Short mmCIF file of C-alpha atoms in Angstrom, two decimals:
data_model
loop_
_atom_site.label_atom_id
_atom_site.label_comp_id
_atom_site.label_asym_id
_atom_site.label_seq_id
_atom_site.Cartn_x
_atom_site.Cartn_y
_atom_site.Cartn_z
CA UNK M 1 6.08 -8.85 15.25
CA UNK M 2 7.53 -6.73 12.82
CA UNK M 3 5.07 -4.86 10.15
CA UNK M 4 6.08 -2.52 6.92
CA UNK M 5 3.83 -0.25 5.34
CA UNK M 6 4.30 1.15 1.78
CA UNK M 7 1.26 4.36 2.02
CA UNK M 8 1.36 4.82 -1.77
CA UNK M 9 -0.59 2.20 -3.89
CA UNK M 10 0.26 3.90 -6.97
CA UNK M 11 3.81 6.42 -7.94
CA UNK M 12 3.31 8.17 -11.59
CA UNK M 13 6.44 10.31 -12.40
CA UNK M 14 7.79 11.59 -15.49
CA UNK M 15 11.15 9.99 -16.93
CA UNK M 16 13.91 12.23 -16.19
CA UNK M 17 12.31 12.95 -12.55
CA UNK M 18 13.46 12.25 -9.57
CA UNK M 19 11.47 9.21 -8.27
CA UNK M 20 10.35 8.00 -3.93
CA UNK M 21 8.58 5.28 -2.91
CA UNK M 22 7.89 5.39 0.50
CA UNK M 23 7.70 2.56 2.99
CA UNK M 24 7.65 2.72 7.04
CA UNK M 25 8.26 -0.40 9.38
CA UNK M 26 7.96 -1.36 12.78
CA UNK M 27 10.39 -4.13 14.53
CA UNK M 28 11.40 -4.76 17.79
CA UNK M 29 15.38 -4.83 17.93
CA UNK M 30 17.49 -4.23 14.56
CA UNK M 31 15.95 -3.73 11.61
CA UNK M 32 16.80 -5.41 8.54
CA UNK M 33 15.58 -3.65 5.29
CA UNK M 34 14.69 -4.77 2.21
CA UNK M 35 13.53 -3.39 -1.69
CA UNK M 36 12.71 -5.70 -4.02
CA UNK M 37 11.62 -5.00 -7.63
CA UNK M 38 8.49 -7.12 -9.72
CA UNK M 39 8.22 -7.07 -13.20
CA UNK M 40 5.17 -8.32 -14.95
CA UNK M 41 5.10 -12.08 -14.76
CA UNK M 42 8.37 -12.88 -12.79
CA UNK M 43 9.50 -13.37 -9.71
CA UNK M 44 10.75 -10.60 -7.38
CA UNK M 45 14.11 -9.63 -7.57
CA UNK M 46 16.72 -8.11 -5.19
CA UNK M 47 17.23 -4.43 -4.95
CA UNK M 48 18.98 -3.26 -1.87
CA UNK M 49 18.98 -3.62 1.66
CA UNK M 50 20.30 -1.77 4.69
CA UNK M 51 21.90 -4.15 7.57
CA UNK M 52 23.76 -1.29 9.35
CA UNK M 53 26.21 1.40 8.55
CA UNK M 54 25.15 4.52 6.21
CA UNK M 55 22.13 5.33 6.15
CA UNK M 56 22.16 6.20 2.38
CA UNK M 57 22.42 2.54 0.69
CA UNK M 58 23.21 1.87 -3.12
CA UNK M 59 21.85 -0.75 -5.21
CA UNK M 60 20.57 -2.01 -8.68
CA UNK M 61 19.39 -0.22 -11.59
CA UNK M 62 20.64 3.16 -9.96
CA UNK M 63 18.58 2.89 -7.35
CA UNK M 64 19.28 3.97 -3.62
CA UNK M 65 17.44 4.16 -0.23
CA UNK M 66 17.71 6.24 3.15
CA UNK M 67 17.29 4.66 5.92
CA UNK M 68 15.95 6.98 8.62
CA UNK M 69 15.75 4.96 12.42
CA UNK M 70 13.66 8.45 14.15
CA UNK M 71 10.89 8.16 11.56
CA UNK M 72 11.05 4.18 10.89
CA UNK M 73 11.31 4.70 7.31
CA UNK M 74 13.55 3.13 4.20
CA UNK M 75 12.42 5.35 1.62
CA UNK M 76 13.47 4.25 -2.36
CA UNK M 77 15.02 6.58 -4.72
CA UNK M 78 15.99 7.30 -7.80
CA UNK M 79 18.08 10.42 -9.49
CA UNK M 80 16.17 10.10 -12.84
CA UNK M 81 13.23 7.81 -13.53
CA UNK M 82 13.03 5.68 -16.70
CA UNK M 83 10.15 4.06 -18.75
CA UNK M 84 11.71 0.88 -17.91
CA UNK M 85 11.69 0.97 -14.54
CA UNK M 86 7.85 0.63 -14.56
CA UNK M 87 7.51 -2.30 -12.24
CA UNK M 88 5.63 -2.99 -8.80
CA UNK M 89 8.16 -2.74 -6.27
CA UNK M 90 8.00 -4.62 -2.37
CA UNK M 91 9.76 -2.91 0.98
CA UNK M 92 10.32 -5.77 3.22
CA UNK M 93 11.94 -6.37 6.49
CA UNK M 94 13.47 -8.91 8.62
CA UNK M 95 13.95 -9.66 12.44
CA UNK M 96 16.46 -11.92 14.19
CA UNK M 97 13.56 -14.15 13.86
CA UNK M 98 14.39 -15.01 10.36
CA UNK M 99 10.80 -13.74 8.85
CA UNK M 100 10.36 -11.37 6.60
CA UNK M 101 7.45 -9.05 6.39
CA UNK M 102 6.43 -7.43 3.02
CA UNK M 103 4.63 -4.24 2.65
CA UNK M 104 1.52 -4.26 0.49
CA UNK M 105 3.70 -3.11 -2.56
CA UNK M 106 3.54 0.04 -4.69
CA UNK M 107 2.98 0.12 -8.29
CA UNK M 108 5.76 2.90 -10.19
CA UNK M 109 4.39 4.08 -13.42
CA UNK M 110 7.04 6.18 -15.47
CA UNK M 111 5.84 8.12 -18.29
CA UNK M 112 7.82 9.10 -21.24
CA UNK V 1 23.11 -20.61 -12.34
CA UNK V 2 21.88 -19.84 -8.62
CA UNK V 3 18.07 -19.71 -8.27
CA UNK V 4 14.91 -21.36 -7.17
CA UNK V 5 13.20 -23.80 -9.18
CA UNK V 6 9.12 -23.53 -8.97
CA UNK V 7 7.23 -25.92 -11.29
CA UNK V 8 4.30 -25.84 -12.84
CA UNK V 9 4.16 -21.98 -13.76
CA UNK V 10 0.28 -21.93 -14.71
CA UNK V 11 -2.16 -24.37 -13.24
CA UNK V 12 -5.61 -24.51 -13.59
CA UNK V 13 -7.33 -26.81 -11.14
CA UNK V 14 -11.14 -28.40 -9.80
CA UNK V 15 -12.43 -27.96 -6.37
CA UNK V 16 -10.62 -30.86 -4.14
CA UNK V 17 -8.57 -32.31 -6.45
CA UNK V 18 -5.29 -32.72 -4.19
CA UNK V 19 -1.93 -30.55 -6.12
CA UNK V 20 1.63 -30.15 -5.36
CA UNK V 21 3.63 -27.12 -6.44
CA UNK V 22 7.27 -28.20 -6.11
CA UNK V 23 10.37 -26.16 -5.29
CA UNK V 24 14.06 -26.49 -5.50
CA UNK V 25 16.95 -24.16 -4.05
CA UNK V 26 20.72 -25.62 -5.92
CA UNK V 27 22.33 -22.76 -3.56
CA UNK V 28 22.46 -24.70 -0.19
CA UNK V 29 20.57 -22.67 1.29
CA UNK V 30 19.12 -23.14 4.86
CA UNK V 31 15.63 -21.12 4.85
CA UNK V 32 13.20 -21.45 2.49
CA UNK V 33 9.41 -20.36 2.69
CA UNK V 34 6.39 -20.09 0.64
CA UNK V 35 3.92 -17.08 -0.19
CA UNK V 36 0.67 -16.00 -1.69
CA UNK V 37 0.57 -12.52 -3.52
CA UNK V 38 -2.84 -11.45 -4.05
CA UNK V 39 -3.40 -7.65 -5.32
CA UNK V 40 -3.76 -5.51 -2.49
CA UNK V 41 -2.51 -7.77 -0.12
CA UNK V 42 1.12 -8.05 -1.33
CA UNK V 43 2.66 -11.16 -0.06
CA UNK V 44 1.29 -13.26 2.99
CA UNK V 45 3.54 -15.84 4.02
CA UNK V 46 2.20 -19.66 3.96
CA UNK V 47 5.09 -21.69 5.77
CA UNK V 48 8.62 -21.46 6.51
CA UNK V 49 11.45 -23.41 7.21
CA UNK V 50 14.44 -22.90 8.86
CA UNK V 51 16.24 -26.21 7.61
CA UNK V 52 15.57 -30.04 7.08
CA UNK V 53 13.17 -31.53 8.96
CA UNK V 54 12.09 -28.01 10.52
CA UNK V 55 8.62 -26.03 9.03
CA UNK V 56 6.71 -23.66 10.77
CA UNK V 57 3.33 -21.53 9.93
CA UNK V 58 3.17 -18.06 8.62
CA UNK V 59 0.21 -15.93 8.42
CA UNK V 60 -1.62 -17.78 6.04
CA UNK V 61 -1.35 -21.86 6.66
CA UNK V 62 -5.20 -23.07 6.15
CA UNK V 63 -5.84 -24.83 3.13
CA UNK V 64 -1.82 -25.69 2.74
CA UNK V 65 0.70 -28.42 4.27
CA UNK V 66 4.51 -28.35 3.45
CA UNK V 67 7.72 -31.01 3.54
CA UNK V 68 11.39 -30.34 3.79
CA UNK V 69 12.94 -33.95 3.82
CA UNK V 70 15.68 -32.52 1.88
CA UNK V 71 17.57 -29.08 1.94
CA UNK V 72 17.04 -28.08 -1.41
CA UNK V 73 13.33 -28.90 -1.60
CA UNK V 74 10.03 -27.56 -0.25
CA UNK V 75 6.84 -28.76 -1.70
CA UNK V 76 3.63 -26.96 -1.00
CA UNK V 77 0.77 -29.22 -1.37
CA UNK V 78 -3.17 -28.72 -1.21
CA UNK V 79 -4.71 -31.50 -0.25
CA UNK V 80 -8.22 -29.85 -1.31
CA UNK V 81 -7.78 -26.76 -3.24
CA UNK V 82 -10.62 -24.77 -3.34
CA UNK V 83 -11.52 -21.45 -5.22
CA UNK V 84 -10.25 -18.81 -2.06
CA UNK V 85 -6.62 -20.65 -3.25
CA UNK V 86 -6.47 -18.92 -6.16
CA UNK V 87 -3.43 -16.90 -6.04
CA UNK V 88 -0.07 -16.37 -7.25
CA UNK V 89 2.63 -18.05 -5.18
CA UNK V 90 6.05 -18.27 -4.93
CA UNK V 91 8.71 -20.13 -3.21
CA UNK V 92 11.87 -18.10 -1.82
CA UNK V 93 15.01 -19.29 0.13
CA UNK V 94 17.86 -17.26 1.57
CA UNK V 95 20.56 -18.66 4.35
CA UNK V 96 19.84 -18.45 7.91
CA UNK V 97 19.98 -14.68 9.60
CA UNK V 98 18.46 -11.68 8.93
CA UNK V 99 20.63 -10.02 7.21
CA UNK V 100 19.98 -12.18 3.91
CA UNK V 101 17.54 -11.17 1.25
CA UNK V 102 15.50 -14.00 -0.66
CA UNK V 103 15.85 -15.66 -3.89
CA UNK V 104 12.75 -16.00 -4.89
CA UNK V 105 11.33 -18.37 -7.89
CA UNK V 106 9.09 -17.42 -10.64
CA UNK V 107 6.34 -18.03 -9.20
CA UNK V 108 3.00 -19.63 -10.19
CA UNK V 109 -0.07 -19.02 -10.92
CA UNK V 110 -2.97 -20.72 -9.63
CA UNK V 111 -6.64 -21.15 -10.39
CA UNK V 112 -9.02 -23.20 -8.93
CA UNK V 113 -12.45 -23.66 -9.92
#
């Protein structure tokens, strides 16, 4: 079954700074890769994902992710942090199986 | 406007009394599947289903029974709630194969005392 682990409970980075949230997954065939972003008192919303092709993927808000297959990871970033995009944010993925797997989720502080 | 309908938002619940949380999907959309976020845990996934008439378990079925007798609906129901059910949950649906990402709905947030 597949797995994703996000190591970092907690991110605190300064606004302007460059900003990674890590996350590492395990599946058996391809690997279908996920962000997802959580504001306080909503619903999760889409962020990126990586199906195949380059490994660098863009998405919302500025954000991007690499996806590396020798170390199993789909790292977030961001060129320059903002106050705003404070938020808990999920790394998922999904097998052929249809289900998706979330990682535990990793709280991004930005401070001004 | 695409999206996934969860109602209520906020309940607050006794011990046994029997609930439904209902969701709807207006996108046609074939999968649909309900979690639990609780902090630490990030989200645990109750049931699934993979169209009408098809549900399945996830890691986290005791305590919880599901429906799809249409495609753009997926009750969760707890037939008797109790206090380990307090959560926040939300209902998601994407169409079929991996390479989808999930709407999700708002979510909502129960209590059970």
């Amino acid at each position: 079954a597949q797995s994703v682990a996000q190591p970092e409970d907690q991110v605190n980075v300064a606004e302007g700074n460059p900003l990674t949230v890590k996350c590492t997954y395990s599946v058996s065939g391809n690997p279908y890769l996920f962000w997802y972003v959580q504001y306080p008192n909503r619903g999760l919303q889409f962020l990126l994902k990586y199906i195949t092709g380059d490994n660098l993927v863009k998405g919302s808000y500025g954000f991007e992710a690499e996806f590396n297959k020798s170390q199993t990871s789909f790292h977030l970033k961001k060129p320059s942090a903002l106050v705003s995009d404070s938020a808990l944010y999920f790394c998922a993925v999904r097998a052929n199986n249809n289900d998706m797997r979330f990682g535990a989720g990793t709280r991004l502080t930005v401070k001004p | 406007e695409a999206q996934v309908t969860q109602n209520p938002r906020y309940l607050i619940t006794v011990t046994g009394k029997k609930l439904t949380v209902t969701c709807s999907q207006n996108m046609n959309h074939e999968y649909m599947s309900w979690y639990r976020q609780d902090p630490g845990l990030g989200l645990r996934q109750i049931y699934y289903s993979m169209n009408v008439e098809v549900t399945d378990k996830g890691d986290v079925p005791e305590g919880y029974k599901v429906s799809r007798k249409e495609k753009r609906n997926f009750p969760l129901i707890l037939e008797s709630p109790s206090p380990n059910q307090t959560s926040l949950y939300f209902c998601a649906s994407s169409l079929g194969g991996p390479g989808y990402g999930y709407t999700f709905g708002s979510g909502t947030r129960l209590t059970v005392v």
